[in-house]
């Protein structure tokens, strides 16, 4: 059986990475898990996000994937080291790829980062950016209202535009030339975010760079799928699958099948 790339997120956000993987690696099979029953992860303590991420990885391992992609910044910041210590296959998060893309794009070494409270609190972006480029100036802002609106499928509603304006009001006057979308839900809001920030600020989504790194890792390990295979992707979510399916199909522009998962292990909250 074709071995898959397993991709996980708290909800629909990781689909922004899935879309780019489908485009750049069309022969690769994807197994996706969205933990919609417990989304958002952003306000939760790091220990809880670690426990949830580990539980999803335990679930995904039964499919014998060849690689795990933590397509959630909050989970990458909280649980990357833990997951790497648990499994023997390559594990990739979304923070390093986003950081590399921003460093490539910024000409004035002033970079903005927006993400969930958990991601911003962790300082994972500041640390990763300054470890590569010590003089870089980073402007960070937590935007707790945005991911829940995306989970509801509200990408262009008045409520969403107002939430984006309010969330970015402090950052707007900072002299950055690029802004990292440090939450995989935010590419769904690209239009609203770019209207608020203006065309001179380049928006960086880690999806593109993450897909490139997946490709490089699979190539390095000689694990790319052989040509001629037509992949059948599988999607799992822990909450009500109706809206998830609708958002996923609109975003990916293809029919998908979804299997709901009911967590048997009691959740912490
Ligand atoms: N998509 C997730 C991220 O990249 C988090 C959204 C949430 O569940 O709060 O951080």
PDB file of C-alpha atoms and ligand atoms in Angstrom:
ATOM      1  CA  UNK A   1       0.000   0.000   0.000  1.00  0.00           C
ATOM      2  CA  UNK A   2       1.155   3.518  -0.803  1.00  0.00           C
ATOM      3  CA  UNK A   3       2.606   5.173   2.313  1.00  0.00           C
ATOM      4  CA  UNK A   4       1.084   8.562   3.063  1.00  0.00           C
ATOM      5  CA  UNK A   5       2.263  11.899   4.365  1.00  0.00           C
ATOM      6  CA  UNK A   6       0.261  12.445   7.576  1.00  0.00           C
ATOM      7  CA  UNK A   7      -0.721  16.075   8.128  1.00  0.00           C
ATOM      8  CA  UNK A   8      -2.448  17.408  11.242  1.00  0.00           C
ATOM      9  CA  UNK A   9      -3.956  20.601  12.602  1.00  0.00           C
ATOM     10  CA  UNK A  10      -6.472  21.738  15.202  1.00  0.00           C
ATOM     11  CA  UNK A  11      -9.031  22.112  12.402  1.00  0.00           C
ATOM     12  CA  UNK A  12      -9.193  23.339   8.814  1.00  0.00           C
ATOM     13  CA  UNK A  13      -5.993  25.448   8.943  1.00  0.00           C
ATOM     14  CA  UNK A  14      -3.673  22.640   7.841  1.00  0.00           C
ATOM     15  CA  UNK A  15      -5.634  22.398   4.601  1.00  0.00           C
ATOM     16  CA  UNK A  16      -3.615  25.420   3.461  1.00  0.00           C
ATOM     17  CA  UNK A  17      -0.560  23.156   3.649  1.00  0.00           C
ATOM     18  CA  UNK A  18      -2.453  20.211   2.082  1.00  0.00           C
ATOM     19  CA  UNK A  19      -3.353  22.313  -0.955  1.00  0.00           C
ATOM     20  CA  UNK A  20       0.272  23.245  -1.550  1.00  0.00           C
ATOM     21  CA  UNK A  21       1.431  19.630  -1.058  1.00  0.00           C
ATOM     22  CA  UNK A  22      -1.158  18.471  -3.602  1.00  0.00           C
ATOM     23  CA  UNK A  23       0.122  21.078  -6.064  1.00  0.00           C
ATOM     24  CA  UNK A  24       3.846  20.499  -5.566  1.00  0.00           C
ATOM     25  CA  UNK A  25       3.721  16.728  -4.947  1.00  0.00           C
ATOM     26  CA  UNK A  26       0.713  15.434  -6.897  1.00  0.00           C
ATOM     27  CA  UNK A  27       1.791  11.790  -6.605  1.00  0.00           C
ATOM     28  CA  UNK A  28       1.876  11.798  -2.806  1.00  0.00           C
ATOM     29  CA  UNK A  29      -0.953  10.324  -0.763  1.00  0.00           C
ATOM     30  CA  UNK A  30      -2.133  12.510   2.135  1.00  0.00           C
ATOM     31  CA  UNK A  31      -3.857  11.498   5.358  1.00  0.00           C
ATOM     32  CA  UNK A  32      -5.196  14.597   7.110  1.00  0.00           C
ATOM     33  CA  UNK A  33      -6.441  14.966  10.672  1.00  0.00           C
ATOM     34  CA  UNK A  34      -8.320  18.087  11.838  1.00  0.00           C
ATOM     35  CA  UNK A  35      -9.041  18.095  15.574  1.00  0.00           C
ATOM     36  CA  UNK A  36     -12.167  20.215  15.088  1.00  0.00           C
ATOM     37  CA  UNK A  37     -13.808  18.967  18.308  1.00  0.00           C
ATOM     38  CA  UNK A  38     -11.047  20.631  20.333  1.00  0.00           C
ATOM     39  CA  UNK A  39     -10.258  23.634  18.156  1.00  0.00           C
ATOM     40  CA  UNK A  40      -9.026  26.285  18.837  1.00  0.00           C
ATOM     41  CA  UNK A  41      -5.693  25.216  20.282  1.00  0.00           C
ATOM     42  CA  UNK A  42      -4.447  28.821  20.569  1.00  0.00           C
ATOM     43  CA  UNK A  43      -5.816  29.658  24.054  1.00  0.00           C
ATOM     44  CA  UNK A  44      -4.886  26.273  25.585  1.00  0.00           C
ATOM     45  CA  UNK A  45      -1.841  25.693  27.815  1.00  0.00           C
ATOM     46  CA  UNK A  46       1.176  24.220  26.040  1.00  0.00           C
ATOM     47  CA  UNK A  47       0.905  20.940  28.028  1.00  0.00           C
ATOM     48  CA  UNK A  48      -2.635  20.404  26.772  1.00  0.00           C
ATOM     49  CA  UNK A  49      -1.632  21.102  23.158  1.00  0.00           C
ATOM     50  CA  UNK A  50       1.216  18.607  23.602  1.00  0.00           C
ATOM     51  CA  UNK A  51      -1.184  15.939  24.885  1.00  0.00           C
ATOM     52  CA  UNK A  52      -3.648  16.513  22.016  1.00  0.00           C
ATOM     53  CA  UNK A  53      -0.913  16.492  19.384  1.00  0.00           C
ATOM     54  CA  UNK A  54       0.545  13.266  20.790  1.00  0.00           C
ATOM     55  CA  UNK A  55      -2.911  11.684  20.755  1.00  0.00           C
ATOM     56  CA  UNK A  56      -3.417  12.592  17.083  1.00  0.00           C
ATOM     57  CA  UNK A  57       0.028  11.276  16.176  1.00  0.00           C
ATOM     58  CA  UNK A  58      -0.770   7.985  17.969  1.00  0.00           C
ATOM     59  CA  UNK A  59      -3.939   7.786  15.879  1.00  0.00           C
ATOM     60  CA  UNK A  60      -2.150   8.564  12.607  1.00  0.00           C
ATOM     61  CA  UNK A  61       0.679   6.104  13.213  1.00  0.00           C
ATOM     62  CA  UNK A  62      -1.763   3.190  12.698  1.00  0.00           C
ATOM     63  CA  UNK A  63      -1.755   4.108   8.967  1.00  0.00           C
ATOM     64  CA  UNK A  64       2.011   3.622   8.767  1.00  0.00           C
ATOM     65  CA  UNK A  65       2.757   7.069   7.291  1.00  0.00           C
ATOM     66  CA  UNK A  66       6.199   7.872   5.918  1.00  0.00           C
ATOM     67  CA  UNK A  67       6.284  11.341   7.426  1.00  0.00           C
ATOM     68  CA  UNK A  68       4.369  13.554   9.879  1.00  0.00           C
ATOM     69  CA  UNK A  69       3.700  17.213   9.189  1.00  0.00           C
ATOM     70  CA  UNK A  70       2.474  19.303  12.119  1.00  0.00           C
ATOM     71  CA  UNK A  71       0.576  21.862  10.016  1.00  0.00           C
ATOM     72  CA  UNK A  72      -0.323  23.926  13.071  1.00  0.00           C
ATOM     73  CA  UNK A  73       1.967  26.605  14.451  1.00  0.00           C
ATOM     74  CA  UNK A  74       0.561  26.304  17.977  1.00  0.00           C
ATOM     75  CA  UNK A  75       1.234  22.554  18.022  1.00  0.00           C
ATOM     76  CA  UNK A  76       4.626  22.998  16.357  1.00  0.00           C
ATOM     77  CA  UNK A  77       5.650  25.498  19.058  1.00  0.00           C
ATOM     78  CA  UNK A  78       4.364  23.283  21.893  1.00  0.00           C
ATOM     79  CA  UNK A  79       4.941  19.718  20.760  1.00  0.00           C
ATOM     80  CA  UNK A  80       7.527  19.417  17.983  1.00  0.00           C
ATOM     81  CA  UNK A  81      10.325  18.078  20.225  1.00  0.00           C
ATOM     82  CA  UNK A  82       7.949  15.669  21.968  1.00  0.00           C
ATOM     83  CA  UNK A  83       6.654  14.233  18.679  1.00  0.00           C
ATOM     84  CA  UNK A  84      10.164  13.909  17.268  1.00  0.00           C
ATOM     85  CA  UNK A  85      11.132  11.894  20.346  1.00  0.00           C
ATOM     86  CA  UNK A  86       8.078   9.627  19.971  1.00  0.00           C
ATOM     87  CA  UNK A  87       8.323   8.480  16.344  1.00  0.00           C
ATOM     88  CA  UNK A  88      11.077   7.214  14.109  1.00  0.00           C
ATOM     89  CA  UNK A  89       9.850   8.799  10.865  1.00  0.00           C
ATOM     90  CA  UNK A  90      10.639  12.383   9.763  1.00  0.00           C
ATOM     91  CA  UNK A  91       8.544  15.069  11.513  1.00  0.00           C
ATOM     92  CA  UNK A  92       8.226  18.576  10.070  1.00  0.00           C
ATOM     93  CA  UNK A  93       6.528  21.609  11.602  1.00  0.00           C
ATOM     94  CA  UNK A  94       5.512  24.873   9.954  1.00  0.00           C
ATOM     95  CA  UNK A  95       7.572  27.426  11.888  1.00  0.00           C
ATOM     96  CA  UNK A  96      11.038  26.871  10.357  1.00  0.00           C
ATOM     97  CA  UNK A  97       9.713  26.888   6.775  1.00  0.00           C
ATOM     98  CA  UNK A  98       7.842  30.165   7.442  1.00  0.00           C
ATOM     99  CA  UNK A  99      10.931  31.702   9.017  1.00  0.00           C
ATOM    100  CA  UNK A 100      13.102  30.767   6.042  1.00  0.00           C
ATOM    101  CA  UNK A 101      10.534  32.190   3.617  1.00  0.00           C
ATOM    102  CA  UNK A 102      10.388  35.479   5.581  1.00  0.00           C
ATOM    103  CA  UNK A 103      14.157  35.837   5.726  1.00  0.00           C
ATOM    104  CA  UNK A 104      14.293  35.317   1.969  1.00  0.00           C
ATOM    105  CA  UNK A 105      11.582  37.947   1.412  1.00  0.00           C
ATOM    106  CA  UNK A 106      12.497  40.743   3.832  1.00  0.00           C
ATOM    107  CA  UNK A 107      14.772  43.479   2.515  1.00  0.00           C
ATOM    108  CA  UNK A 108      14.626  45.773   5.567  1.00  0.00           C
ATOM    109  CA  UNK A 109      15.063  43.032   8.227  1.00  0.00           C
ATOM    110  CA  UNK A 110      11.801  44.071   9.890  1.00  0.00           C
ATOM    111  CA  UNK A 111       9.313  41.261  10.008  1.00  0.00           C
ATOM    112  CA  UNK A 112       5.834  40.994  11.501  1.00  0.00           C
ATOM    113  CA  UNK A 113       4.368  37.782  12.920  1.00  0.00           C
ATOM    114  CA  UNK A 114       0.727  37.096  13.688  1.00  0.00           C
ATOM    115  CA  UNK A 115      -0.440  33.881  15.327  1.00  0.00           C
ATOM    116  CA  UNK A 116      -2.437  32.405  18.165  1.00  0.00           C
ATOM    117  CA  UNK A 117      -1.796  33.318  21.785  1.00  0.00           C
ATOM    118  CA  UNK A 118       0.046  30.021  22.263  1.00  0.00           C
ATOM    119  CA  UNK A 119       2.375  30.610  19.318  1.00  0.00           C
ATOM    120  CA  UNK A 120       3.117  34.246  20.158  1.00  0.00           C
ATOM    121  CA  UNK A 121       3.571  33.439  23.873  1.00  0.00           C
ATOM    122  CA  UNK A 122       6.089  30.708  23.005  1.00  0.00           C
ATOM    123  CA  UNK A 123       8.336  33.251  21.187  1.00  0.00           C
ATOM    124  CA  UNK A 124       9.165  30.440  18.751  1.00  0.00           C
ATOM    125  CA  UNK A 125       9.200  32.804  15.758  1.00  0.00           C
ATOM    126  CA  UNK A 126      11.416  35.446  17.400  1.00  0.00           C
ATOM    127  CA  UNK A 127      13.870  32.755  18.467  1.00  0.00           C
ATOM    128  CA  UNK A 128      13.944  31.088  15.050  1.00  0.00           C
ATOM    129  CA  UNK A 129      14.240  34.390  13.155  1.00  0.00           C
ATOM    130  CA  UNK A 130      16.998  35.852  15.339  1.00  0.00           C
ATOM    131  CA  UNK A 131      18.935  32.579  15.432  1.00  0.00           C
ATOM    132  CA  UNK A 132      19.353  32.911  11.655  1.00  0.00           C
ATOM    133  CA  UNK A 133      19.463  36.688  11.366  1.00  0.00           C
ATOM    134  CA  UNK A 134      20.473  38.242  14.749  1.00  0.00           C
ATOM    135  CA  UNK A 135      19.727  41.860  13.778  1.00  0.00           C
ATOM    136  CA  UNK A 136      16.223  41.230  12.553  1.00  0.00           C
ATOM    137  CA  UNK A 137      13.482  43.248  14.253  1.00  0.00           C
ATOM    138  CA  UNK A 138      10.314  41.257  14.934  1.00  0.00           C
ATOM    139  CA  UNK A 139       6.847  42.718  15.559  1.00  0.00           C
ATOM    140  CA  UNK A 140       4.526  40.076  17.017  1.00  0.00           C
ATOM    141  CA  UNK A 141       0.820  40.145  17.606  1.00  0.00           C
ATOM    142  CA  UNK A 142      -1.554  37.455  18.904  1.00  0.00           C
ATOM    143  CA  UNK A 143      -4.863  37.401  17.013  1.00  0.00           C
ATOM    144  CA  UNK A 144      -7.098  35.053  19.066  1.00  0.00           C
ATOM    145  CA  UNK A 145     -10.312  35.999  17.255  1.00  0.00           C
ATOM    146  CA  UNK A 146      -9.272  34.948  13.755  1.00  0.00           C
ATOM    147  CA  UNK A 147      -8.915  31.129  13.735  1.00  0.00           C
ATOM    148  CA  UNK A 148     -12.416  30.573  15.236  1.00  0.00           C
ATOM    149  CA  UNK A 149     -13.940  32.680  12.426  1.00  0.00           C
ATOM    150  CA  UNK A 150     -12.135  30.559   9.843  1.00  0.00           C
ATOM    151  CA  UNK A 151     -13.449  27.374  11.511  1.00  0.00           C
ATOM    152  CA  UNK A 152     -16.956  28.784  10.974  1.00  0.00           C
ATOM    153  CA  UNK A 153     -16.226  29.362   7.280  1.00  0.00           C
ATOM    154  CA  UNK A 154     -16.498  33.158   7.680  1.00  0.00           C
ATOM    155  CA  UNK A 155     -13.693  34.397   5.420  1.00  0.00           C
ATOM    156  CA  UNK A 156     -15.135  37.656   4.093  1.00  0.00           C
ATOM    157  CA  UNK A 157     -17.977  38.510   6.477  1.00  0.00           C
ATOM    158  CA  UNK A 158     -18.299  41.966   8.062  1.00  0.00           C
ATOM    159  CA  UNK A 159     -17.526  40.380  11.420  1.00  0.00           C
ATOM    160  CA  UNK A 160     -14.311  38.938   9.997  1.00  0.00           C
ATOM    161  CA  UNK A 161     -13.194  42.199   8.354  1.00  0.00           C
ATOM    162  CA  UNK A 162     -13.771  44.026  11.656  1.00  0.00           C
ATOM    163  CA  UNK A 163     -11.889  41.341  13.594  1.00  0.00           C
ATOM    164  CA  UNK A 164      -8.958  41.518  11.168  1.00  0.00           C
ATOM    165  CA  UNK A 165      -8.875  45.338  11.392  1.00  0.00           C
ATOM    166  CA  UNK A 166      -8.980  45.254  15.193  1.00  0.00           C
ATOM    167  CA  UNK A 167      -6.366  42.484  15.451  1.00  0.00           C
ATOM    168  CA  UNK A 168      -3.896  44.254  13.140  1.00  0.00           C
ATOM    169  CA  UNK A 169      -4.433  47.848  14.268  1.00  0.00           C
ATOM    170  CA  UNK A 170      -1.263  47.938  16.394  1.00  0.00           C
ATOM    171  CA  UNK A 171       0.904  46.294  13.730  1.00  0.00           C
ATOM    172  CA  UNK A 172      -0.224  48.551  10.922  1.00  0.00           C
ATOM    173  CA  UNK A 173       2.115  51.367  11.907  1.00  0.00           C
ATOM    174  CA  UNK A 174       5.178  49.101  12.353  1.00  0.00           C
ATOM    175  CA  UNK A 175       7.805  49.448   9.613  1.00  0.00           C
ATOM    176  CA  UNK A 176       7.819  45.812   8.421  1.00  0.00           C
ATOM    177  CA  UNK A 177       8.087  44.774   4.786  1.00  0.00           C
ATOM    178  CA  UNK A 178       6.700  41.302   5.323  1.00  0.00           C
ATOM    179  CA  UNK A 179       4.234  39.686   7.676  1.00  0.00           C
ATOM    180  CA  UNK A 180       4.373  35.991   8.560  1.00  0.00           C
ATOM    181  CA  UNK A 181       0.948  34.377   8.739  1.00  0.00           C
ATOM    182  CA  UNK A 182       2.017  32.350  11.774  1.00  0.00           C
ATOM    183  CA  UNK A 183      -1.200  30.365  11.958  1.00  0.00           C
ATOM    184  CA  UNK A 184      -2.182  27.998   9.177  1.00  0.00           C
ATOM    185  CA  UNK A 185      -5.771  29.276   9.374  1.00  0.00           C
ATOM    186  CA  UNK A 186      -4.786  32.776   8.233  1.00  0.00           C
ATOM    187  CA  UNK A 187      -4.216  32.124   4.498  1.00  0.00           C
ATOM    188  CA  UNK A 188      -8.016  31.743   4.343  1.00  0.00           C
ATOM    189  CA  UNK A 189      -8.119  35.462   5.304  1.00  0.00           C
ATOM    190  CA  UNK A 190      -5.417  36.648   2.894  1.00  0.00           C
ATOM    191  CA  UNK A 191      -7.686  39.141   1.157  1.00  0.00           C
ATOM    192  CA  UNK A 192      -8.835  40.839   4.380  1.00  0.00           C
ATOM    193  CA  UNK A 193      -5.334  40.831   5.919  1.00  0.00           C
ATOM    194  CA  UNK A 194      -3.709  42.252   2.842  1.00  0.00           C
ATOM    195  CA  UNK A 195      -6.333  45.003   2.568  1.00  0.00           C
ATOM    196  CA  UNK A 196      -5.583  46.075   6.114  1.00  0.00           C
ATOM    197  CA  UNK A 197      -1.776  45.837   5.870  1.00  0.00           C
ATOM    198  CA  UNK A 198      -1.482  47.392   2.412  1.00  0.00           C
ATOM    199  CA  UNK A 199       0.239  46.142  -0.732  1.00  0.00           C
ATOM    200  CA  UNK A 200       3.729  47.138   0.432  1.00  0.00           C
ATOM    201  CA  UNK A 201       3.673  44.420   3.118  1.00  0.00           C
ATOM    202  CA  UNK A 202       4.252  40.961   1.667  1.00  0.00           C
ATOM    203  CA  UNK A 203       2.268  38.206   3.355  1.00  0.00           C
ATOM    204  CA  UNK A 204       4.226  35.023   4.059  1.00  0.00           C
ATOM    205  CA  UNK A 205       2.345  31.752   4.316  1.00  0.00           C
ATOM    206  CA  UNK A 206       4.472  28.824   5.401  1.00  0.00           C
ATOM    207  CA  UNK A 207       2.432  26.422   3.240  1.00  0.00           C
ATOM    208  CA  UNK A 208       4.513  26.907   0.123  1.00  0.00           C
ATOM    209  CA  UNK A 209       7.877  26.525   1.846  1.00  0.00           C
ATOM    210  CA  UNK A 210       6.611  23.611   3.978  1.00  0.00           C
ATOM    211  CA  UNK A 211       5.632  21.681   0.847  1.00  0.00           C
ATOM    212  CA  UNK A 212       9.071  22.380  -0.616  1.00  0.00           C
ATOM    213  CA  UNK A 213      10.722  21.047   2.547  1.00  0.00           C
ATOM    214  CA  UNK A 214       8.531  17.931   2.519  1.00  0.00           C
ATOM    215  CA  UNK A 215       9.719  17.328  -1.015  1.00  0.00           C
ATOM    216  CA  UNK A 216      13.376  17.796  -0.020  1.00  0.00           C
ATOM    217  CA  UNK A 217      13.052  15.478   3.002  1.00  0.00           C
ATOM    218  CA  UNK A 218      11.326  12.727   1.009  1.00  0.00           C
ATOM    219  CA  UNK A 219      13.918  13.059  -1.724  1.00  0.00           C
ATOM    220  CA  UNK A 220      16.746  12.885   0.815  1.00  0.00           C
ATOM    221  CA  UNK A 221      15.287   9.703   2.353  1.00  0.00           C
ATOM    222  CA  UNK A 222      14.478   8.274  -1.111  1.00  0.00           C
ATOM    223  CA  UNK A 223      10.825   8.079  -0.074  1.00  0.00           C
ATOM    224  CA  UNK A 224       9.110   9.988  -2.885  1.00  0.00           C
ATOM    225  CA  UNK A 225       6.172   8.056  -4.326  1.00  0.00           C
ATOM    226  CA  UNK A 226       6.940   6.217  -7.537  1.00  0.00           C
ATOM    227  CA  UNK A 227       5.478   7.780 -10.669  1.00  0.00           C
ATOM    228  CA  UNK A 228       2.229   6.325 -11.941  1.00  0.00           C
ATOM    229  CA  UNK A 229       0.517   6.061  -8.552  1.00  0.00           C
ATOM    230  CA  UNK A 230      -2.797   7.914  -8.312  1.00  0.00           C
ATOM    231  CA  UNK A 231      -3.135   8.947  -4.678  1.00  0.00           C
ATOM    232  CA  UNK A 232      -6.367   8.564  -2.754  1.00  0.00           C
ATOM    233  CA  UNK A 233      -6.355  11.105   0.033  1.00  0.00           C
ATOM    234  CA  UNK A 234      -8.095  10.457   3.358  1.00  0.00           C
ATOM    235  CA  UNK A 235      -9.478  13.074   5.728  1.00  0.00           C
ATOM    236  CA  UNK A 236     -10.389  12.622   9.393  1.00  0.00           C
ATOM    237  CA  UNK A 237     -11.912  15.115  11.793  1.00  0.00           C
ATOM    238  CA  UNK A 238     -12.939  14.815  15.413  1.00  0.00           C
ATOM    239  CA  UNK A 239     -15.932  17.157  15.271  1.00  0.00           C
ATOM    240  CA  UNK A 240     -19.058  17.437  13.161  1.00  0.00           C
ATOM    241  CA  UNK A 241     -17.857  16.719   9.602  1.00  0.00           C
ATOM    242  CA  UNK A 242     -20.398  18.765   7.566  1.00  0.00           C
ATOM    243  CA  UNK A 243     -18.825  22.211   7.666  1.00  0.00           C
ATOM    244  CA  UNK A 244     -15.311  20.773   7.626  1.00  0.00           C
ATOM    245  CA  UNK A 245     -16.131  18.952   4.385  1.00  0.00           C
ATOM    246  CA  UNK A 246     -17.653  22.047   2.813  1.00  0.00           C
ATOM    247  CA  UNK A 247     -14.657  24.239   3.681  1.00  0.00           C
ATOM    248  CA  UNK A 248     -12.201  21.550   2.571  1.00  0.00           C
ATOM    249  CA  UNK A 249     -13.866  20.929  -0.774  1.00  0.00           C
ATOM    250  CA  UNK A 250     -14.139  24.655  -1.567  1.00  0.00           C
ATOM    251  CA  UNK A 251     -10.536  25.254  -0.628  1.00  0.00           C
ATOM    252  CA  UNK A 252      -9.047  22.187  -2.323  1.00  0.00           C
ATOM    253  CA  UNK A 253     -11.412  22.360  -5.285  1.00  0.00           C
ATOM    254  CA  UNK A 254     -12.048  18.629  -5.232  1.00  0.00           C
ATOM    255  CA  UNK A 255     -14.421  16.078  -3.752  1.00  0.00           C
ATOM    256  CA  UNK A 256     -13.092  14.444  -0.620  1.00  0.00           C
ATOM    257  CA  UNK A 257     -14.228  11.744   1.739  1.00  0.00           C
ATOM    258  CA  UNK A 258     -14.227  12.411   5.477  1.00  0.00           C
ATOM    259  CA  UNK A 259     -14.223   9.946   8.329  1.00  0.00           C
ATOM    260  CA  UNK A 260     -15.395  11.356  11.672  1.00  0.00           C
ATOM    261  CA  UNK A 261     -13.389  10.258  14.695  1.00  0.00           C
ATOM    262  CA  UNK A 262     -14.808  10.260  18.204  1.00  0.00           C
ATOM    263  CA  UNK A 263     -12.083  10.469  20.825  1.00  0.00           C
ATOM    264  CA  UNK A 264     -12.434   7.544  23.267  1.00  0.00           C
ATOM    265  CA  UNK A 265      -9.798   8.877  25.625  1.00  0.00           C
ATOM    266  CA  UNK A 266     -11.331  11.586  27.821  1.00  0.00           C
ATOM    267  CA  UNK A 267     -10.047  14.998  26.835  1.00  0.00           C
ATOM    268  CA  UNK A 268      -8.352  17.225  29.376  1.00  0.00           C
ATOM    269  CA  UNK A 269     -10.806  20.085  29.015  1.00  0.00           C
TER     270      UNK A 269
HETATM  271  N1  LIG B   1      -3.929  26.487  12.800  1.00  0.00           N
HETATM  272  C1  LIG B   1      -3.363  26.603  14.074  1.00  0.00           C
HETATM  273  C2  LIG B   1      -2.008  27.292  14.033  1.00  0.00           C
HETATM  274  O1  LIG B   1      -1.374  27.323  13.014  1.00  0.00           O
HETATM  275  C3  LIG B   1      -4.116  27.070  15.265  1.00  0.00           C
HETATM  276  C4  LIG B   1      -5.483  27.595  15.305  1.00  0.00           C
HETATM  277  C5  LIG B   1      -6.093  27.288  16.665  1.00  0.00           C
HETATM  278  O2  LIG B   1      -6.545  26.155  16.820  1.00  0.00           O
HETATM  279  O3  LIG B   1      -6.073  28.151  17.555  1.00  0.00           O
HETATM  280  O4  LIG B   1      -1.549  27.768  15.050  1.00  0.00           O
END
